[in-house]
PDB file of C-alpha atoms in Angstrom:
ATOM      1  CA  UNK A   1       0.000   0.000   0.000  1.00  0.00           C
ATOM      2  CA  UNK A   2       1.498   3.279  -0.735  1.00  0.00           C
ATOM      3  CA  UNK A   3       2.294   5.980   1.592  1.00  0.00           C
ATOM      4  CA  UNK A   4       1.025   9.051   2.652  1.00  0.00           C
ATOM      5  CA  UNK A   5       2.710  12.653   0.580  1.00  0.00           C
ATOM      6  CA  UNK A   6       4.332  14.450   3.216  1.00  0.00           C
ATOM      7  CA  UNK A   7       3.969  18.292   2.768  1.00  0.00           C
ATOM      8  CA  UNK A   8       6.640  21.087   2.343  1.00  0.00           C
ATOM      9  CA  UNK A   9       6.031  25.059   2.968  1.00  0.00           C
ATOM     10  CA  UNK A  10       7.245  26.943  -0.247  1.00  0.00           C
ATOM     11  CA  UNK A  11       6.963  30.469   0.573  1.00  0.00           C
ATOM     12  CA  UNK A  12       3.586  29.973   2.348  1.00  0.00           C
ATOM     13  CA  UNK A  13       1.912  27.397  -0.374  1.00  0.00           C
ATOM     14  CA  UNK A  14       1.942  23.997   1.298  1.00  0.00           C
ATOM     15  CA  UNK A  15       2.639  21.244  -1.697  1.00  0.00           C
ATOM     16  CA  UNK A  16       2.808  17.980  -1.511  1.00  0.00           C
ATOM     17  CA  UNK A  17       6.275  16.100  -2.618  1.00  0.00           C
ATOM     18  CA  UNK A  18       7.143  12.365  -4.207  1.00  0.00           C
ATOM     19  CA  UNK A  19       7.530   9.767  -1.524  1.00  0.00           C
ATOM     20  CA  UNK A  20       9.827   7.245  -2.191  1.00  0.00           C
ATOM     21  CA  UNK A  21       7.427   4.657  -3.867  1.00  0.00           C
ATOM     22  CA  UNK A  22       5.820   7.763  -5.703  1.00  0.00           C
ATOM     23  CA  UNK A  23       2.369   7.303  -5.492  1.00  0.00           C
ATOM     24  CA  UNK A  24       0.115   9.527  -2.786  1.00  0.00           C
ATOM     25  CA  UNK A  25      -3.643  10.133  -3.107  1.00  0.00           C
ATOM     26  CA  UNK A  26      -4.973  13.223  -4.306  1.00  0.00           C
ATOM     27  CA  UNK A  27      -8.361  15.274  -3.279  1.00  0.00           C
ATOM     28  CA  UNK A  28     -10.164  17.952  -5.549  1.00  0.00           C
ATOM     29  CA  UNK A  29     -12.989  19.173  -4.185  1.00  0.00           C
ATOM     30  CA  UNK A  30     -16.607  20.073  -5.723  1.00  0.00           C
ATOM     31  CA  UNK A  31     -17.254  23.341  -6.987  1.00  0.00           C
ATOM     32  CA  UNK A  32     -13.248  24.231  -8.533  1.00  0.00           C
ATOM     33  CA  UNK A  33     -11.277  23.333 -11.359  1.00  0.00           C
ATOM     34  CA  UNK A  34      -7.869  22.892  -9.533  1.00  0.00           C
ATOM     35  CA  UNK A  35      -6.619  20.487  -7.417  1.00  0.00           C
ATOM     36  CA  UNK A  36      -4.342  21.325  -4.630  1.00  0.00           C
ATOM     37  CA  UNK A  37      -0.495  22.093  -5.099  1.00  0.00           C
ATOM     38  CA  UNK A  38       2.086  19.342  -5.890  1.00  0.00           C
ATOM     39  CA  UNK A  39       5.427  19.946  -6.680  1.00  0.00           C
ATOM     40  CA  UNK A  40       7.786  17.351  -8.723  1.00  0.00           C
ATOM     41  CA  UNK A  41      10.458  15.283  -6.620  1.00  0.00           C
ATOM     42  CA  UNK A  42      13.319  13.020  -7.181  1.00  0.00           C
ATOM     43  CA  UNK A  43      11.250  10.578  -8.321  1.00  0.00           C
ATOM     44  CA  UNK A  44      10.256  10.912 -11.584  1.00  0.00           C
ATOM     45  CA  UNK A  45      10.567  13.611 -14.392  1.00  0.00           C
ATOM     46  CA  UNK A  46       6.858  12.878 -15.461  1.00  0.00           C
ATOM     47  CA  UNK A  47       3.461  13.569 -13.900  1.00  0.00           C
ATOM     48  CA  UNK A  48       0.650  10.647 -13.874  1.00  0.00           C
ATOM     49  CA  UNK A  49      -2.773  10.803 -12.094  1.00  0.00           C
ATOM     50  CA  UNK A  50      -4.810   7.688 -11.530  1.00  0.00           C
ATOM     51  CA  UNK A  51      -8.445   9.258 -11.008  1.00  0.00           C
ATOM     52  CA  UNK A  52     -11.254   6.968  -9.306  1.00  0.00           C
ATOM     53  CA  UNK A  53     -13.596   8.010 -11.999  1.00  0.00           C
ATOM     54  CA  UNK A  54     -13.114   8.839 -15.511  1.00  0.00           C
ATOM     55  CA  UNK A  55     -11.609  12.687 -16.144  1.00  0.00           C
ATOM     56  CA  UNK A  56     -10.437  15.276 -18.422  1.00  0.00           C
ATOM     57  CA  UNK A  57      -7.663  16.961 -17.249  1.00  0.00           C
ATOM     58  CA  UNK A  58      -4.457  19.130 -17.813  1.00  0.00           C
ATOM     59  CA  UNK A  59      -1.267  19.833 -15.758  1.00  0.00           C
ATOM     60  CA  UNK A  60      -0.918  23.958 -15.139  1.00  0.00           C
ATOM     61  CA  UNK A  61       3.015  24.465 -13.803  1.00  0.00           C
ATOM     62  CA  UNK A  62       4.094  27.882 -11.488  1.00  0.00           C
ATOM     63  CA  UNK A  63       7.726  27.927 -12.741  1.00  0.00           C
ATOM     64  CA  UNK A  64      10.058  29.943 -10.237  1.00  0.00           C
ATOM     65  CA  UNK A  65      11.454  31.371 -13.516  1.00  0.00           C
ATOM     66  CA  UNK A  66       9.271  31.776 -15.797  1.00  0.00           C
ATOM     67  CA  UNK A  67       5.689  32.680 -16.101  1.00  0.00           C
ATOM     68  CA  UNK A  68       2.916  30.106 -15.234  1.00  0.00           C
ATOM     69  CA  UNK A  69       1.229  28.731 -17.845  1.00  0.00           C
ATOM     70  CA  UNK A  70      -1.520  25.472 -18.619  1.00  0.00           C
ATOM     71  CA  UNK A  71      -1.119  22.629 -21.333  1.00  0.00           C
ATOM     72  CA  UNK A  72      -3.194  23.298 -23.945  1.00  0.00           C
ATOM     73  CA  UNK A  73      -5.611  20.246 -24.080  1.00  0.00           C
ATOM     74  CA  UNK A  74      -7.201  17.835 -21.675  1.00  0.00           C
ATOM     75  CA  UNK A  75      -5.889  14.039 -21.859  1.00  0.00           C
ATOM     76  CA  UNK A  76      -8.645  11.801 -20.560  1.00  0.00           C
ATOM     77  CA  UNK A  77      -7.780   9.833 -17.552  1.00  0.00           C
ATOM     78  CA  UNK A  78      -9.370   6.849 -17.319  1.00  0.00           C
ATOM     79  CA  UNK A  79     -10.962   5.244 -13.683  1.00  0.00           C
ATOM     80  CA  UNK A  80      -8.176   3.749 -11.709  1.00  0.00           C
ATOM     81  CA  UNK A  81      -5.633   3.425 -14.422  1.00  0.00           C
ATOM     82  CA  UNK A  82      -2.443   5.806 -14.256  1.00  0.00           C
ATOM     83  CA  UNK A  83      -1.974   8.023 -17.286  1.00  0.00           C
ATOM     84  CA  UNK A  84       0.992  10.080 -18.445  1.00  0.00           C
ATOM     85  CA  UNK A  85      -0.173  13.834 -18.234  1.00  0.00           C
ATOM     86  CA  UNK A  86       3.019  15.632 -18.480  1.00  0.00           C
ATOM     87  CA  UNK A  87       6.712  14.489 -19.271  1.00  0.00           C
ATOM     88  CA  UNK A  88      10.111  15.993 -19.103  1.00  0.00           C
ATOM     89  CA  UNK A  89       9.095  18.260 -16.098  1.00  0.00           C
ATOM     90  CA  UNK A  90      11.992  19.706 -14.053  1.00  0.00           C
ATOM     91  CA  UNK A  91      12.800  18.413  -9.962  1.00  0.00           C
ATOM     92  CA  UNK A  92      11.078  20.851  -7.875  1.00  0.00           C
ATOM     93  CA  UNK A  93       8.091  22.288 -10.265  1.00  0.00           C
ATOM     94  CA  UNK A  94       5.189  23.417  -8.861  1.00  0.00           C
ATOM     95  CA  UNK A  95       1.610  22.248 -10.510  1.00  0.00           C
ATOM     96  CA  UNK A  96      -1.863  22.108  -9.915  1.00  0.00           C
ATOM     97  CA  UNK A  97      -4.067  19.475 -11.931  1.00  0.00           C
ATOM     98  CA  UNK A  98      -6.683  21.464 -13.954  1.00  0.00           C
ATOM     99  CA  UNK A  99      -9.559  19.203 -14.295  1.00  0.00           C
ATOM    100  CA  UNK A 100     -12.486  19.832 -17.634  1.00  0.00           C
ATOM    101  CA  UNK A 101     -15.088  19.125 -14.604  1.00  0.00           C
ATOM    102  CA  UNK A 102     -16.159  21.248 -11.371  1.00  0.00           C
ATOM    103  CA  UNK A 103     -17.063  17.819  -9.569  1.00  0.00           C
ATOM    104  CA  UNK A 104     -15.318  16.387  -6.919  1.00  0.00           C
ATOM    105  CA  UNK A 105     -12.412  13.940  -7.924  1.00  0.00           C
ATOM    106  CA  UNK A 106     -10.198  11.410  -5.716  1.00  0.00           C
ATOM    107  CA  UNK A 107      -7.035   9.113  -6.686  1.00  0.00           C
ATOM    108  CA  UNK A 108      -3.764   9.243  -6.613  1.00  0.00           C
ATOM    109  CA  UNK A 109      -0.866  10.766  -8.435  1.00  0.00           C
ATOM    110  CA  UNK A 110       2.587  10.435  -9.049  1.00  0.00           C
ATOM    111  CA  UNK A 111       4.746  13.057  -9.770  1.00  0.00           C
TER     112      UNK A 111
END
């Protein structure tokens, strides 16, 4: 069973980082479009998101230098499955998942 994230201050935004195994659980609650902060650890250099329901989403990144920006288009995530949303992303990157849908949405991540 994986473990829990732990959580990191980063100049008063609390993300969550990679645990060794990679894989933590992820909550976005009803009524937004964003999850909560993550930010990209040793672990891998890609982002994956294993929704408990099918979703649409989209990886938006808050470089530290450079300015924040969204992916483009919405790569369909598929009940308890991990898919790929971003690759190549830098140790340390700050992202929010953008999700196509206000409703609530659980799983888990890797990033």
């Amino acid at each position: 069973m994986p473990s829990t994230a732990s959580a990191a201050s980063n100049g008063g935004v609390t993300v969550q980082r990679c645990n060794p195994d990679g894989v933590h659980d992820y909550l976005k609650v009803a009524g937004t479009h964003y999850s909560g902060w993550y930010s990209t650890g040793d672990c891998t250099g890609e982002i994956k998101i294993a929704p408990d329901t099918n979703r649409y989403i989209k990886v938006c990144f808050y470089p530290q230098n450079a300015d924040n920006y969204c992916q483009s288009s919405y790569k369909l995530a598929t009940a308890n499955r991990f898919k790929t949303i971003a690759t190549d992303v830098g140790n340390g990157t700050l992202f929010k998942f953008y999700f196509r849908s206000t409703a609530r949405s659980t799983g888990q991540q890797v990033s």
